[in-house]
Coordinates of C-alpha atoms in Angstrom, one line a residue:
X7 CA 50.7 -80.1 -46.0
X8 CA 52.0 -81.1 -49.2
X9 CA 56.0 -80.4 -49.7
X10 CA 57.3 -80.4 -53.4
X11 CA 61.0 -80.8 -53.7
X12 CA 63.3 -79.5 -56.7
X13 CA 64.5 -81.0 -60.0
X14 CA 66.8 -84.1 -59.7
X15 CA 66.2 -84.5 -55.9
X16 CA 63.7 -86.4 -53.9
X17 CA 61.6 -85.9 -50.8
X18 CA 64.0 -87.4 -48.4
X19 CA 66.9 -85.5 -49.6
X20 CA 65.1 -81.8 -49.8
X21 CA 62.8 -82.2 -46.9
X22 CA 63.0 -85.0 -44.5
X23 CA 66.7 -84.6 -44.1
X24 CA 66.6 -80.8 -43.3
X25 CA 63.8 -81.4 -40.4
X26 CA 60.5 -80.2 -42.3
X27 CA 58.4 -83.0 -41.5
X28 CA 59.4 -83.3 -37.8
X29 CA 58.8 -79.6 -37.4
X30 CA 55.4 -79.5 -39.2
X31 CA 54.1 -82.7 -37.3
X32 CA 55.0 -81.2 -33.9
X33 CA 53.0 -78.1 -35.1
X34 CA 50.2 -80.4 -35.5
X35 CA 50.3 -80.6 -39.2
X36 CA 49.9 -84.1 -41.2
X37 CA 52.4 -83.9 -44.0
X38 CA 53.0 -85.7 -47.4
X39 CA 56.0 -85.8 -48.9
X40 CA 56.1 -87.3 -52.5
X41 CA 58.8 -88.1 -55.1
X42 CA 57.9 -86.1 -58.1
X43 CA 57.4 -88.2 -61.3
X44 CA 60.6 -89.7 -62.4
X45 CA 62.4 -88.7 -59.5
X46 CA 63.5 -90.7 -56.5
X47 CA 61.2 -93.7 -56.2
X48 CA 58.3 -92.4 -58.5
X49 CA 58.3 -93.5 -62.2
X50 CA 58.1 -91.3 -65.1
X51 CA 54.7 -90.3 -66.6
X52 CA 53.9 -90.5 -70.0
X53 CA 53.1 -86.7 -70.0
X54 CA 55.5 -84.5 -68.0
X55 CA 54.1 -81.2 -68.8
X56 CA 53.4 -79.1 -65.6
X57 CA 49.9 -79.7 -65.7
X58 CA 49.9 -83.1 -66.0
X59 CA 52.1 -83.4 -63.1
X60 CA 49.8 -81.1 -61.0
X61 CA 46.7 -83.6 -61.8
X62 CA 48.8 -86.6 -60.6
X63 CA 49.8 -84.7 -57.4
X64 CA 46.2 -83.8 -57.0
X65 CA 45.3 -87.5 -57.3
X66 CA 47.8 -88.6 -54.8
X67 CA 46.7 -86.0 -52.2
X68 CA 42.8 -87.4 -52.7
X69 CA 39.9 -85.8 -51.6
X70 CA 40.6 -82.8 -48.9
X71 CA 38.8 -79.7 -47.9
X72 CA 42.0 -77.8 -48.0
X73 CA 45.8 -78.3 -48.2
X74 CA 48.8 -76.0 -47.6
X75 CA 51.6 -76.5 -49.9
X76 CA 55.5 -75.8 -49.8
X77 CA 57.3 -76.2 -53.1
X78 CA 61.2 -75.4 -53.9
X79 CA 62.7 -74.9 -57.3
X80 CA 60.7 -77.3 -59.4
X81 CA 58.7 -78.1 -56.3
X82 CA 57.4 -74.3 -56.5
X83 CA 57.0 -74.0 -60.2
X84 CA 54.5 -77.1 -60.1
X85 CA 53.0 -75.8 -56.9
X86 CA 51.9 -72.6 -59.1
X87 CA 49.6 -75.0 -60.9
X88 CA 48.0 -76.7 -58.0
X89 CA 45.3 -74.4 -57.0
X90 CA 43.6 -75.1 -60.2
X91 CA 43.0 -78.8 -59.3
X92 CA 43.5 -78.9 -55.7
X93 CA 41.6 -76.8 -52.7
X94 CA 45.1 -75.1 -51.7
X95 CA 44.7 -72.8 -48.7
X96 CA 48.2 -71.4 -48.8
X97 CA 51.4 -71.4 -50.9
X98 CA 55.1 -71.0 -49.9
X99 CA 57.0 -70.8 -53.1
X100 CA 60.9 -70.8 -52.4
X101 CA 63.8 -70.8 -54.9
X102 CA 61.3 -70.0 -58.0
X103 CA 62.7 -68.9 -61.3
X104 CA 60.4 -66.2 -62.8
X105 CA 61.3 -67.5 -66.1
X106 CA 61.6 -71.1 -67.6
X107 CA 64.9 -72.4 -66.5
X108 CA 65.0 -75.3 -68.8
X109 CA 64.2 -73.4 -72.2
X110 CA 67.7 -73.3 -73.1
X111 CA 68.9 -76.8 -72.2
X112 CA 70.2 -79.0 -74.8
X113 CA 68.6 -82.2 -73.7
X114 CA 70.3 -84.5 -76.2
X115 CA 73.7 -83.4 -75.1
X116 CA 72.8 -83.8 -71.5
X117 CA 71.8 -87.4 -72.6
X118 CA 74.9 -88.1 -74.6
X119 CA 77.0 -87.1 -71.7
X120 CA 74.6 -89.6 -69.8
X121 CA 75.7 -92.4 -72.0
X122 CA 79.3 -91.7 -71.8
X123 CA 80.0 -88.8 -74.0
X124 CA 81.6 -85.4 -73.4
X125 CA 80.4 -82.7 -70.8
X126 CA 78.5 -80.3 -72.9
X127 CA 80.2 -77.0 -73.3
X128 CA 77.2 -74.9 -72.6
X129 CA 77.4 -74.2 -69.0
X130 CA 73.8 -74.6 -68.4
X131 CA 73.4 -78.0 -70.3
X132 CA 76.6 -79.1 -68.4
X133 CA 75.3 -78.3 -65.0
X134 CA 71.6 -80.1 -66.0
X135 CA 74.2 -83.1 -67.2
X136 CA 75.7 -83.4 -64.0
X137 CA 72.5 -83.1 -62.1
X138 CA 70.6 -86.0 -64.1
X139 CA 73.6 -88.3 -63.6
X140 CA 74.1 -88.1 -60.0
X141 CA 74.0 -91.3 -58.2
X142 CA 70.7 -92.8 -58.0
X143 CA 69.2 -90.5 -60.6
X144 CA 67.5 -91.8 -64.0
X145 CA 68.8 -89.5 -66.6
X146 CA 66.0 -90.8 -69.0
X147 CA 63.2 -90.1 -66.7
X148 CA 64.8 -86.5 -65.6
X149 CA 65.2 -85.5 -69.3
X150 CA 61.7 -86.4 -70.0
X151 CA 60.5 -84.2 -67.5
X152 CA 62.7 -81.5 -68.7
X153 CA 61.0 -82.1 -72.1
X154 CA 57.8 -81.7 -70.5
X155 CA 58.5 -78.4 -68.9
X156 CA 59.8 -77.0 -72.1
X157 CA 56.5 -77.8 -73.9
X158 CA 54.6 -75.7 -71.2
X159 CA 57.1 -73.0 -70.4
X160 CA 56.6 -71.0 -67.2
X161 CA 54.9 -67.8 -68.2
X162 CA 53.3 -66.4 -65.0
X163 CA 50.4 -63.9 -65.5
X164 CA 48.5 -61.6 -63.3
X165 CA 45.5 -63.2 -61.6
X166 CA 46.6 -66.7 -62.4
X167 CA 47.2 -67.5 -58.7
X168 CA 44.9 -66.0 -56.2
X169 CA 45.5 -67.8 -53.0
X170 CA 47.5 -66.3 -50.2
X171 CA 51.2 -66.8 -51.3
X172 CA 54.6 -66.3 -49.8
X173 CA 57.7 -66.3 -51.9
X174 CA 61.2 -67.0 -50.4
X175 CA 64.5 -66.4 -52.1
X176 CA 67.9 -67.0 -51.0
X177 CA 70.0 -63.9 -51.1
X178 CA 72.8 -65.3 -53.2
X179 CA 70.5 -67.6 -55.2
X180 CA 70.9 -66.9 -59.3
X181 CA 68.0 -69.0 -60.0
X182 CA 65.4 -67.0 -58.3
X183 CA 67.0 -63.7 -59.4
X184 CA 63.8 -61.6 -60.3
X185 CA 61.4 -63.4 -58.2
X186 CA 60.3 -59.9 -56.8
X187 CA 58.5 -59.5 -60.2
X188 CA 56.2 -62.2 -59.2
X189 CA 54.8 -60.6 -56.3
X190 CA 52.7 -57.9 -57.9
X191 CA 51.0 -60.9 -60.1
X192 CA 49.6 -62.4 -56.7
X193 CA 47.3 -60.4 -54.8
X194 CA 48.3 -60.2 -51.0
X195 CA 51.5 -62.1 -51.7
X196 CA 55.0 -61.1 -50.1
X197 CA 58.7 -62.0 -50.6
X198 CA 61.0 -62.8 -47.8
X199 CA 64.7 -63.1 -48.5
X200 CA 66.8 -65.3 -46.6
X201 CA 70.5 -66.1 -46.2
X202 CA 72.0 -68.7 -48.7
X203 CA 72.1 -69.7 -52.2
X204 CA 69.8 -72.1 -53.8
X205 CA 70.9 -74.9 -51.9
X206 CA 71.9 -73.2 -48.8
X207 CA 68.6 -71.4 -48.6
X208 CA 66.5 -74.5 -48.8
X209 CA 68.6 -76.3 -46.1
X210 CA 68.7 -73.2 -43.8
X211 CA 66.5 -72.6 -40.7
X212 CA 65.3 -69.3 -41.9
X213 CA 63.5 -70.6 -44.9
X214 CA 61.6 -73.2 -42.5
X215 CA 60.8 -70.1 -40.0
X216 CA 59.3 -68.3 -42.8
X217 CA 57.4 -70.9 -44.1
X218 CA 55.9 -71.8 -40.6
X219 CA 55.1 -68.3 -39.8
X220 CA 53.2 -67.9 -42.8
X221 CA 51.3 -71.2 -42.6
X222 CA 50.2 -70.8 -39.1
X223 CA 48.6 -67.8 -39.7
X224 CA 44.9 -68.0 -39.2

């Protein structure tokens, strides 16, 4: 089982502190909780495009016959790429934006704030600037991650994903607004809505319950 965290977070924050590994191991599932490149304890990659990060994750998993993947937010975006490079059995994609969320971010303005400048006037860039300057974060590495995502913007197409997939979204989550448009693109997929906004949905028990029910289906 591979758990992929969100942007400007890390494995312990998104998954370990919310009880996911203990719940999965209790169900007999071995769990891998990496920090994404440029996040937590993982160094940044020279190439931070989604495909390059997916290949790095596949190398970290190693040779397996199949693997289930749960991704949240950025982790869900990257998980979309994994079946092309890893034998994925099932996917749970939570808090996923159906559009490229970093396309309108002014990376230079966010980095200027990190260097002691003014908070950007643009609300989205300001939010990102605060995220990359949170305690323990590496603003330069996270900015590089954004640049890689912008080079390969998320543009989901029908038939690109064919493994059984469950989408999960918080009822009050603006990030995943429109996620229902992804369901027709993935044959046999479904969408469950759980209580909470972007952070609340991740930390709430209903998301974990919905994921476990799907992943333990034969």
